[in-house]
Coordinates of C-alpha atoms in Angstrom, one line a residue:
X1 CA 0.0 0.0 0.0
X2 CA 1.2 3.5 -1.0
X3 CA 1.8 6.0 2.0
X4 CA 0.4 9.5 0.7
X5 CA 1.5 12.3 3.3
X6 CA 0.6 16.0 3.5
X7 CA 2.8 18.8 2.3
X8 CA 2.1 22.3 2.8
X9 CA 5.2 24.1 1.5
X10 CA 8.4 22.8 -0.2
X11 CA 10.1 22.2 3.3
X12 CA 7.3 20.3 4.6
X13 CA 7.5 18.0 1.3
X14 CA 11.0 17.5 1.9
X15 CA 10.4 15.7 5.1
X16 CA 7.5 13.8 4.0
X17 CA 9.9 12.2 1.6
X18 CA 12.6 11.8 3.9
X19 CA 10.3 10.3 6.8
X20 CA 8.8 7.3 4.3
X21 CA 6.0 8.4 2.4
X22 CA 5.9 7.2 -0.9
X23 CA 4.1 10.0 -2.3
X24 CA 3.1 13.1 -0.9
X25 CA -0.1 15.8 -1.6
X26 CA 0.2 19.5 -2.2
X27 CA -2.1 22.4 -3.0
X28 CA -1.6 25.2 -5.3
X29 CA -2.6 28.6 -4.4
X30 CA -5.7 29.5 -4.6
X31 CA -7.1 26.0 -5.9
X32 CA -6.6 24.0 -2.6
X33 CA -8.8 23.4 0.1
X34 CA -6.6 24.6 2.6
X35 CA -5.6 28.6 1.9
X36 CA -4.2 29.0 5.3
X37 CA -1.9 26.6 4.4
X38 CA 1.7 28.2 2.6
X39 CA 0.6 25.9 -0.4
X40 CA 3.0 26.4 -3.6
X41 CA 3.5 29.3 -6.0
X42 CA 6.4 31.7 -7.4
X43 CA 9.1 29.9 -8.5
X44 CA 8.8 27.2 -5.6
X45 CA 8.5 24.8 -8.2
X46 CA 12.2 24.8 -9.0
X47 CA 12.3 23.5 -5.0
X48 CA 9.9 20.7 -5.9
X49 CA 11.2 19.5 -9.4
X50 CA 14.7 19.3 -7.7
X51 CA 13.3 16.9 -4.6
X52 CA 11.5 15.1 -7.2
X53 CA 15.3 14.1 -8.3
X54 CA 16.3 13.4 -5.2
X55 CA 13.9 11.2 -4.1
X56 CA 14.0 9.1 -7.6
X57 CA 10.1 7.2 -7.7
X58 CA 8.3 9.5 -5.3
X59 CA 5.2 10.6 -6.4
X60 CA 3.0 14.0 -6.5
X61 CA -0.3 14.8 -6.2
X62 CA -1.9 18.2 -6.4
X63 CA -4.6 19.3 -4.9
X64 CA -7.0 21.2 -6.8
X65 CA -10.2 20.1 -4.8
X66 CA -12.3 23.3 -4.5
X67 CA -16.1 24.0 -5.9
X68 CA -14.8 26.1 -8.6
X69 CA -17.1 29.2 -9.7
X70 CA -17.0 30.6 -12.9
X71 CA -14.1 33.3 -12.1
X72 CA -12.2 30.6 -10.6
X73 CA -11.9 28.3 -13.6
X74 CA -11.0 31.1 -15.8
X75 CA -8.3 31.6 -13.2
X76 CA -7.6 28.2 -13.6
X77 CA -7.1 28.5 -17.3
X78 CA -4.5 31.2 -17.1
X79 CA -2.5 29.2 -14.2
X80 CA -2.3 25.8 -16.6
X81 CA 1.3 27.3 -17.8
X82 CA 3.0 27.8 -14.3
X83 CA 0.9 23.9 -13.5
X84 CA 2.9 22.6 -16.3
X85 CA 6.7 23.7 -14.5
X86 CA 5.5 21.3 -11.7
X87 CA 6.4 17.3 -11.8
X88 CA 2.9 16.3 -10.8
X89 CA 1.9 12.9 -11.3
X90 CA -2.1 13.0 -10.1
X91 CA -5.1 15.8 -9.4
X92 CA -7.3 14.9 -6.6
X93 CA -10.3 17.1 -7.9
X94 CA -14.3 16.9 -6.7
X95 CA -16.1 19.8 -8.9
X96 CA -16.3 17.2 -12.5
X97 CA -15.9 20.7 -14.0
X98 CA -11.9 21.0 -14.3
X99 CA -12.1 17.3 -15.4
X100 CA -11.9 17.8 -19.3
X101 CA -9.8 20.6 -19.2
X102 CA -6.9 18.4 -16.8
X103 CA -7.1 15.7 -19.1
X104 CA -6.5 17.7 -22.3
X105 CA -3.7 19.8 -20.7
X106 CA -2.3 17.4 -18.6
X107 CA -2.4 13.7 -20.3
X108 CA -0.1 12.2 -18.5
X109 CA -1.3 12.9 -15.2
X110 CA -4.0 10.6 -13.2
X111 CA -7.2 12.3 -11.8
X112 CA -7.9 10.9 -8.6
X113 CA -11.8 11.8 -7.3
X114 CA -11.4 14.3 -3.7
X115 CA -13.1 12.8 -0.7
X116 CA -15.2 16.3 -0.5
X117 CA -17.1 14.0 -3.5
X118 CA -18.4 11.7 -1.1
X119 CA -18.3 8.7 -3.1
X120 CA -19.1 5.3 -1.0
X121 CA -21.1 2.8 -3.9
X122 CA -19.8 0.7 -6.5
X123 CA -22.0 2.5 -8.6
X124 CA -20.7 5.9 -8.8
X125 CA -17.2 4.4 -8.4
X126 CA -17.9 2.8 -12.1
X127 CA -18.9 6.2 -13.5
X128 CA -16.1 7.6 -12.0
X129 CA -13.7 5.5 -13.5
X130 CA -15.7 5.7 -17.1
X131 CA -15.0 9.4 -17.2
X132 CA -11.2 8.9 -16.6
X133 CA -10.5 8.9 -13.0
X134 CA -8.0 6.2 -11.9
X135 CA -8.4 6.4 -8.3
X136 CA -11.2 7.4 -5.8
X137 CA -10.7 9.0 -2.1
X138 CA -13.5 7.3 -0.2
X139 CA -16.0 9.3 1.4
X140 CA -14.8 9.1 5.0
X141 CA -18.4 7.8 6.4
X142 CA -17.7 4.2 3.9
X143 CA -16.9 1.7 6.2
X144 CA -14.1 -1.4 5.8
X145 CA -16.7 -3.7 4.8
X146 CA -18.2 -1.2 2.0
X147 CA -14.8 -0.5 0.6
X148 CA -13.6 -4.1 0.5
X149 CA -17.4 -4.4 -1.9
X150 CA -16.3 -1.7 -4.2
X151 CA -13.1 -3.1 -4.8
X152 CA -14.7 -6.5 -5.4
X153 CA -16.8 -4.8 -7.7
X154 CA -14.3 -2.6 -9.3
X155 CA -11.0 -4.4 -9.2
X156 CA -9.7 -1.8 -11.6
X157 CA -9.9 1.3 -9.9
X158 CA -7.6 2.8 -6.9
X159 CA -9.2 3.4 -3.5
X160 CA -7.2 5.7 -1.4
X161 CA -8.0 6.1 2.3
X162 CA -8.0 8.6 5.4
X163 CA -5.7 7.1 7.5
X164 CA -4.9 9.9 10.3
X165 CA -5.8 13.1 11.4
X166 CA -8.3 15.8 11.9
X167 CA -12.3 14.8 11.3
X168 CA -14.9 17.2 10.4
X169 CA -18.3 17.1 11.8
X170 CA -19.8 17.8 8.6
X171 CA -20.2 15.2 6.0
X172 CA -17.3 14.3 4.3
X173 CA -15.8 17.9 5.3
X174 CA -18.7 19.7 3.5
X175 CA -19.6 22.0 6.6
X176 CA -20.9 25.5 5.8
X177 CA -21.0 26.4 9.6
X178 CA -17.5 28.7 9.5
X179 CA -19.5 30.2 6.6
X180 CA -22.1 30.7 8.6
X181 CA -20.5 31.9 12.0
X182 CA -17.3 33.8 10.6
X183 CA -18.1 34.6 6.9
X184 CA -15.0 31.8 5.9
X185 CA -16.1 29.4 3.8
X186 CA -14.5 26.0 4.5
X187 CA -15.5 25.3 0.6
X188 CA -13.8 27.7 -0.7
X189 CA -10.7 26.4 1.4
X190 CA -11.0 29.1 4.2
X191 CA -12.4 27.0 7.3
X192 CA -11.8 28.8 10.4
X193 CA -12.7 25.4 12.3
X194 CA -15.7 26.4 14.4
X195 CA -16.3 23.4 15.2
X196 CA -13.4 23.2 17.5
X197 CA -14.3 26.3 19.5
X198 CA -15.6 26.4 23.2
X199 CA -19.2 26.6 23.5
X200 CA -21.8 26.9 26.5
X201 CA -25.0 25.3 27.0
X202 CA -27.8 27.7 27.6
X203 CA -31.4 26.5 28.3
X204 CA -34.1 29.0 28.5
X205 CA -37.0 28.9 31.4
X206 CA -37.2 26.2 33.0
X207 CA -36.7 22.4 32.2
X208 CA -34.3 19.9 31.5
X209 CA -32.1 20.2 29.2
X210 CA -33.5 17.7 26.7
X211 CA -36.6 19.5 27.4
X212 CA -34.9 22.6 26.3
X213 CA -33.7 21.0 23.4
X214 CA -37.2 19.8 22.2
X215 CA -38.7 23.4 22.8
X216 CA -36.3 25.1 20.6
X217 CA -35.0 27.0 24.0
X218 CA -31.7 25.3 23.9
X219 CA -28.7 27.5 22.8
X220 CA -24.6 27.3 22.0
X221 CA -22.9 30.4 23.1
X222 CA -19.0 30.5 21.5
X223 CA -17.0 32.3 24.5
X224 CA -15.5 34.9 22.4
X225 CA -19.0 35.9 21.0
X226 CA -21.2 36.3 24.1
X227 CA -24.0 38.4 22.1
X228 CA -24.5 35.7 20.1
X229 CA -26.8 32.8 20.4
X230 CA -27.5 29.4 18.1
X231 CA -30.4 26.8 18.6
X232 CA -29.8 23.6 19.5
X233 CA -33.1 21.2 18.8
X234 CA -32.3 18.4 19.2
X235 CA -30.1 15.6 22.2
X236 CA -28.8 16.0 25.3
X237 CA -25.3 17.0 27.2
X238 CA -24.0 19.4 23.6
X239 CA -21.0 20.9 24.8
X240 CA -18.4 19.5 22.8
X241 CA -21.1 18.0 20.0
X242 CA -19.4 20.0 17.2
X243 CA -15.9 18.5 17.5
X244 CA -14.8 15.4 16.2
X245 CA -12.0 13.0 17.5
X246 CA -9.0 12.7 15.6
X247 CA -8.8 9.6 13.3
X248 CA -5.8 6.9 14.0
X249 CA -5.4 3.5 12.3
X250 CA -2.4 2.3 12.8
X251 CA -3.3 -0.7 14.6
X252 CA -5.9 -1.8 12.0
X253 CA -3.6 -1.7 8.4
X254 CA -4.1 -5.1 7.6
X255 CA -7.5 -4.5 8.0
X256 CA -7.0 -2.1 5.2
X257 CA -4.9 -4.4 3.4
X258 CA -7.5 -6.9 3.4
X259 CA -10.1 -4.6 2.0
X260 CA -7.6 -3.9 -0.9
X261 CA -6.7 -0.2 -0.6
X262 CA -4.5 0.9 -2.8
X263 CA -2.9 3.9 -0.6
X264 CA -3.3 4.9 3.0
X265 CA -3.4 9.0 3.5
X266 CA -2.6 11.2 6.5
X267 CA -4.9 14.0 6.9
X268 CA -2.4 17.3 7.5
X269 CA -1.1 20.1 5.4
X270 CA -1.5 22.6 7.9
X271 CA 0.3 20.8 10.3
X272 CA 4.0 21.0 11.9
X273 CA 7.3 19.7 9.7
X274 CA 7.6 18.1 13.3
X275 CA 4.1 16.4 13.3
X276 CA 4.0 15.8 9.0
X277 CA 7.6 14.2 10.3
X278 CA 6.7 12.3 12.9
X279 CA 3.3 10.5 11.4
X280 CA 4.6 9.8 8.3
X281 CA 7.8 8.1 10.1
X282 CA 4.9 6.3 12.2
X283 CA 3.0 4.9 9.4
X284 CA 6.1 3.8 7.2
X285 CA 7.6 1.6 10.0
X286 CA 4.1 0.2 10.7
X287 CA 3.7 -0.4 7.4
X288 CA 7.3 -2.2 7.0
X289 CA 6.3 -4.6 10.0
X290 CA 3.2 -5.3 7.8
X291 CA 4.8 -6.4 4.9
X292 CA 7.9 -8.4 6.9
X293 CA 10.9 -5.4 6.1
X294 CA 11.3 -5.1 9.7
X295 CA 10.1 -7.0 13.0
X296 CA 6.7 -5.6 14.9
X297 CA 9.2 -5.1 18.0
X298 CA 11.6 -3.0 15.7
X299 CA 8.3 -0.7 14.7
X300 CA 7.0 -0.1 17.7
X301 CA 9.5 2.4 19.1
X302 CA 8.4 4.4 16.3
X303 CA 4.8 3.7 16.6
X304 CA 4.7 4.6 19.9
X305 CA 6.1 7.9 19.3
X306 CA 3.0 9.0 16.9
X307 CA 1.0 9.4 20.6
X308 CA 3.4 12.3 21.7
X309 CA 2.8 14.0 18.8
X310 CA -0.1 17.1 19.1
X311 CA -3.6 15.1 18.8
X312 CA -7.2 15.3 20.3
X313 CA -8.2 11.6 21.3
X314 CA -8.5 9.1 18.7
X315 CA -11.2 7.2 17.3
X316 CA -11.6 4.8 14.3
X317 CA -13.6 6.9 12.6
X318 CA -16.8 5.2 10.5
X319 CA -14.5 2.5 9.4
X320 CA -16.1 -0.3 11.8
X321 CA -19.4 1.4 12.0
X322 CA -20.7 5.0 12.7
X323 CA -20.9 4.5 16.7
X324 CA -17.2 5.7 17.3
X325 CA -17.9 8.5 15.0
X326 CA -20.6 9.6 17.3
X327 CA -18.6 10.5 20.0
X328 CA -17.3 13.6 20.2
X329 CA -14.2 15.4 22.0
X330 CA -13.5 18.3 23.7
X331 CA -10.5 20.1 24.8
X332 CA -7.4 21.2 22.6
X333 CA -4.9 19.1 21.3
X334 CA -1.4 19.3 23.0
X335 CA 1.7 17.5 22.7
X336 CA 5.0 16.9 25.5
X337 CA 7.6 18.2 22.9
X338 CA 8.1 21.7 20.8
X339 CA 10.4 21.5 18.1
X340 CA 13.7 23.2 19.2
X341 CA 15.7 23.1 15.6
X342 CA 15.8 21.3 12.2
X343 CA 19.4 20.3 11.4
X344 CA 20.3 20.7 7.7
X345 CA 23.9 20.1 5.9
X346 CA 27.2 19.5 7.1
X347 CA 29.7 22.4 6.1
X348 CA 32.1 22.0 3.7
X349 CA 35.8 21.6 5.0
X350 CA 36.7 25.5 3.8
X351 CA 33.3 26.5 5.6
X352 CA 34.0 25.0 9.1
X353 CA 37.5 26.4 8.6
X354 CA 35.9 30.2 8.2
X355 CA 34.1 29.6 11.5
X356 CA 37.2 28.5 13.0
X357 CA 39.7 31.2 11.4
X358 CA 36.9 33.8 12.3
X359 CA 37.0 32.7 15.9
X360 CA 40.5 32.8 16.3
X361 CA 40.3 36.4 15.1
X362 CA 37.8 37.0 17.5
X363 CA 40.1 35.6 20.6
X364 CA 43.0 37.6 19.2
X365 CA 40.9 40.9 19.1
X366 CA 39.4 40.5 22.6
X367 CA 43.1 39.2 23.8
X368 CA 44.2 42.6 22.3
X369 CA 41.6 44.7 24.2
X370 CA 41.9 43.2 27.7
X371 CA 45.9 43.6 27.6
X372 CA 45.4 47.5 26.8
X373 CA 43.4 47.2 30.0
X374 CA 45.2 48.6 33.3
X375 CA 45.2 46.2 36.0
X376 CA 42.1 47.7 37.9
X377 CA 40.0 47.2 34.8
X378 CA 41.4 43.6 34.4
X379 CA 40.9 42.7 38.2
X380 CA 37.3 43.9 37.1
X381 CA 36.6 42.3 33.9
X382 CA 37.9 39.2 35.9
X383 CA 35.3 39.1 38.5
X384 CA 32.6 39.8 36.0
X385 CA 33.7 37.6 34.1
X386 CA 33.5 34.9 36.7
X387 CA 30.5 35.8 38.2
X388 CA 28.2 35.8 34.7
X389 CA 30.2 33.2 32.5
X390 CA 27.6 32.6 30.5
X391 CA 28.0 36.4 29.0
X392 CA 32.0 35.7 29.0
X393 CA 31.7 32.7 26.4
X394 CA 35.0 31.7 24.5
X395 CA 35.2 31.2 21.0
X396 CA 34.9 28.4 19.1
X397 CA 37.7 25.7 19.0
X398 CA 39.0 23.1 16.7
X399 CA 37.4 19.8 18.3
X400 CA 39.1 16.2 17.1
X401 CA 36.0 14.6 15.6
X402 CA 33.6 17.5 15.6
X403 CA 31.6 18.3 12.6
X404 CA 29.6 21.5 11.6
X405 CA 26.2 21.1 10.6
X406 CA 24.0 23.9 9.9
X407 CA 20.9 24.3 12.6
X408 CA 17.8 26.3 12.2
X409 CA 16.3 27.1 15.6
X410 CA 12.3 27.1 15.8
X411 CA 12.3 27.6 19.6
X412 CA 14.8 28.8 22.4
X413 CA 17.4 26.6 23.2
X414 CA 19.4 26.8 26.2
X415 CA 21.7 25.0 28.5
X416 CA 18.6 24.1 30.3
X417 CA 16.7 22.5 27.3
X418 CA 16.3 18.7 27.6
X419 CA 16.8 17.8 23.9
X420 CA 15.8 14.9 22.1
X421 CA 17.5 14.4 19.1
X422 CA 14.7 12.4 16.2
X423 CA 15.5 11.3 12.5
X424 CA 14.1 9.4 10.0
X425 CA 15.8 5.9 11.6
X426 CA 16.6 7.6 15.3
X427 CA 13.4 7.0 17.3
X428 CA 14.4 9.8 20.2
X429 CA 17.9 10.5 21.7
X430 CA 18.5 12.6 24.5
X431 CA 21.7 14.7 23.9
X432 CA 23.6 17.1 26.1
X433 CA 24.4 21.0 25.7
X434 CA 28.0 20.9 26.4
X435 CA 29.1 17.5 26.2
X436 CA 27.5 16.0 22.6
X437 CA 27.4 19.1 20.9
X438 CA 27.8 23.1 21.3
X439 CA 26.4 26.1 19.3
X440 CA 28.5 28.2 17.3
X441 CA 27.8 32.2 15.7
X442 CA 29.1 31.4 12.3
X443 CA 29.7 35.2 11.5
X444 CA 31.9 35.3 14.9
X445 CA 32.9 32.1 15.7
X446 CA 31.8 32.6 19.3
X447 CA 29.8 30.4 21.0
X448 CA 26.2 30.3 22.2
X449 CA 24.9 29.5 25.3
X450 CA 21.6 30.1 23.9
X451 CA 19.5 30.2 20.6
X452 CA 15.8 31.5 19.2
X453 CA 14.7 31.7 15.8
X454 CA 16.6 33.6 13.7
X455 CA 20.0 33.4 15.3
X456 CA 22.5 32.4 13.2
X457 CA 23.7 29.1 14.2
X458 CA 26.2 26.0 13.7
X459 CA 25.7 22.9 15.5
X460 CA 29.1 21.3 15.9
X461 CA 29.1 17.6 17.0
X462 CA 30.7 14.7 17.4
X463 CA 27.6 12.8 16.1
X464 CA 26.9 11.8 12.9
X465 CA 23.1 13.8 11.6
X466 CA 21.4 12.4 9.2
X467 CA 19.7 14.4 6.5
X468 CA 16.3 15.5 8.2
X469 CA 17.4 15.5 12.1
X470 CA 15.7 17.9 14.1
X471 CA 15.8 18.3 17.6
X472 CA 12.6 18.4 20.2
X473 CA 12.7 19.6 24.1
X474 CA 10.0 19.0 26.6
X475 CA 7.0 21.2 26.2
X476 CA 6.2 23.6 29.4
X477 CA 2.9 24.0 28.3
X478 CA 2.1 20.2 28.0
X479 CA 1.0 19.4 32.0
X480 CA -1.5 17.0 31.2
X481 CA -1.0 13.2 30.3
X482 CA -1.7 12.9 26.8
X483 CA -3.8 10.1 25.4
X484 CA -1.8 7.1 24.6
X485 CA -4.1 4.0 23.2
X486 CA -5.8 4.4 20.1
X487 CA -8.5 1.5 19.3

């Protein structure tokens, strides 16, 4: 089974391919169901034709899954040039539209049928597939035992499945309600996720609250809108009614197997590089241990590292019925780890010889200053200087061993930070400021006692980083115990 993983910018696709997916899904601006995603556009596609290369039999699919209006294909028209620069291999599209103009402009390249189409019978899977579309994402409310019918029924055709992530209350994902509430139209890719909000239940005179309900005197209150009111008519106990549990199936892939999907998807492009990352490296070692690559026991490190990552509790969706999908959670997601820094590229020999030349220079010069000093000012400088050594930091040295790799911060890290160092093969190592690496200022060759985003900075190690390493610490705003077993 393929593993199809979300990509919201060109960094975000990198890691999907580095972390095990075997293809990955992007949107294009203004054509994608997710806006608020970075999505690709300018000359980004340079950045995707060039991974494309070095991921050799990767594939890439482009979302292009809104309800188009009449402006919007004539947009669409004018974009087909600057479509054409980018190496994609399939359009998941729903509005049947687009369909004629994609397969005259774009021959080569499969159409694959959105989810937001809600197809779940054999029947419309066959007219699907007589109109040119080579694969179909199931409407999330078909079950296991429907899919496993269609694909009895239409051996031919590819059935690509929600695997992981984020559930709308609305069918499919076709809600109108952040239309409604907040004038952003989750159609038109601009979903301001209302359903996730916090809500109170307000009865009016008298009764019980299913009483309420029944009278029409039942109401949802959004605590940031406390003018506002909206009916309730109907059940009890609403507070949390609107929001869905996260989908997780990774303990049910031969289940999927079984059925005969073709490719398993993860729900995600506005998500972290740290969670996109994470799943993805999830999902490929479960699915390794399904086909025999690997052991169960050498997977389930990994596996077990998908429950730290940011989620609400899970559920197995409408896959073994619609009761699971019924229940509803509350609360915001959270995770036990931030990402601290993606790690990128060792420097060249002649680079980590600039840092080290520039922080000789940089002893020499401060040398020079504190000898012009009289011996006051030195017995001064010397007692600062011991008394705050972390502003009194030495330069870099020449380490036997050491290498330079480059380090993009995403969140302060300090001598403090418990670090966990994570790769593609590396479930989670801790690592120590000071002993297993230190941080360098490439344009002074000092060192760092600590970094935040947009600090220059060189991570310079004994270890040996893989391409995709980043770095996690312990999250100070995770108190709670996250939930750990899916079903």
């Amino acid at each position: 089974m393929e593993l199809l993983s979300p990509a919201g910018n060109a960094e975000k696709l990198r890691y999907c391919y580095m972390y095990g997916a075997d293809a990955a899904y992007i949107g294009l601006k203004n054509f994608s169901l997710r806006v608020k995603a970075d999505n690709f556009y300018d000359d980004e596609y340079k950045a995707v034709c060039e991974l494309k290369k070095q991921f050799p039999g990767r594939r890439l699919h482009c979302a292009l899954n809104i309800a188009f209006h009449n402006e919007e294909i004539d947009r669409l028209v004018q974009s087909i040039p600057y479509f054409r620069q980018y190496p994609i291999d399939a359009f998941i599209v729903q509005d049947l539209g687009i369909v004629p103009l994609l397969q005259k402009e774009f021959p080569q390249a499969q159409l694959h049928l959105s989810t937001q189409a809600s197809c779940m019978n054999r029947e419309a899977v066959k007219m699907y597939k007589s109109i040119g579309f080579s694969r179909i994402v199931m409407g999330r409310e078909a079950s296991l035992k429907e899919i496993a019918q269609i694909k009895d029924a239409v051996p031919d055709i590819e059935i690509e499945c929600f695997v992981h992530g984020a559930m709308c209350i609305a069918y499919s994902g076709r809600c109108l309600m952040s239309a409604y509430l907040n004038g952003r139209s989750a159609q038109e890719g601009f979903c301001s996720h209302t359903c996730r909000w916090d809500y109170d239940v307000l009865a009016g005179s008298g009764g019980t609250a299913k009483e309420a309900a029944e009278s029409g005197n039942l109401f949802l209150r959004e605590h940031k809108r406390p003018g506002e009111l909206f009916p309730v008519y109907e059940g009890e106990h609403f507070t949390a009614v609107l929001s869905s549990k996260d989908l997780c199936m990774i303990r049910h892939l031969a289940d999927f197997q079984k059925a005969g999907v073709d490719s398993l998807k993860i729900e995600g492009r506005m998500k972290s590089v740290y969670y996109v990352a994470l799943i993805t490296r999830a999902y490929r070692k479960a699915l390794d241990a399904l086909s025999g690559t690997i052991s169960q026991a050498e997977a389930e490190p990994f596996i077990e590292e998908l429950y730290k990552v940011s989620h609400r509790p899970f559920s197995t969706g409408f896959y073994y019925g619609k009761d699971e999908a019924d229940v509803a959670a509350s609360g915001a997601s959270s995770s036990p780890f931030d990402l601290a820094a993606e790690l990128g590229s060792r420097l060249s020999e002649d680079e980590e010889n600039d840092v080290l030349e520039k922080a000789a220079a940089l002893e020499k010069m401060r040398e020079e200053k504190y000898s012009r000093l009289c011996p006051q000012a030195k017995a001064a400088y010397d007692r600062r200087a011991a008394s705050r050594p972390e502003l009194y930091l030495p330069p870099a040295v020449r380490i036997r061993g050491f290498k330079m790799y480059r380090l993009e911060a995403r969140n302060m890290i300090s001598r403090k930070s418990e670090l966990e160092l994570v790769s593609p093969e590396t479930v989670a190592r801790t690592i120590l400021f000071g002993k297993d690496f230190v941080l360098i200022n490439p344009e002074t060759g000092g060192l760092y006692s600590w970094v935040c985003n947009g600090h220059p900075c060189v991570f310079y190690t004994a270890l040996d980083i893989a391409d995709g390493t980043m770095l996690r610490t312990k999250s100070p705003e995770c108190e709670q115990e996250m939930p750990a077993v899916p079903l």
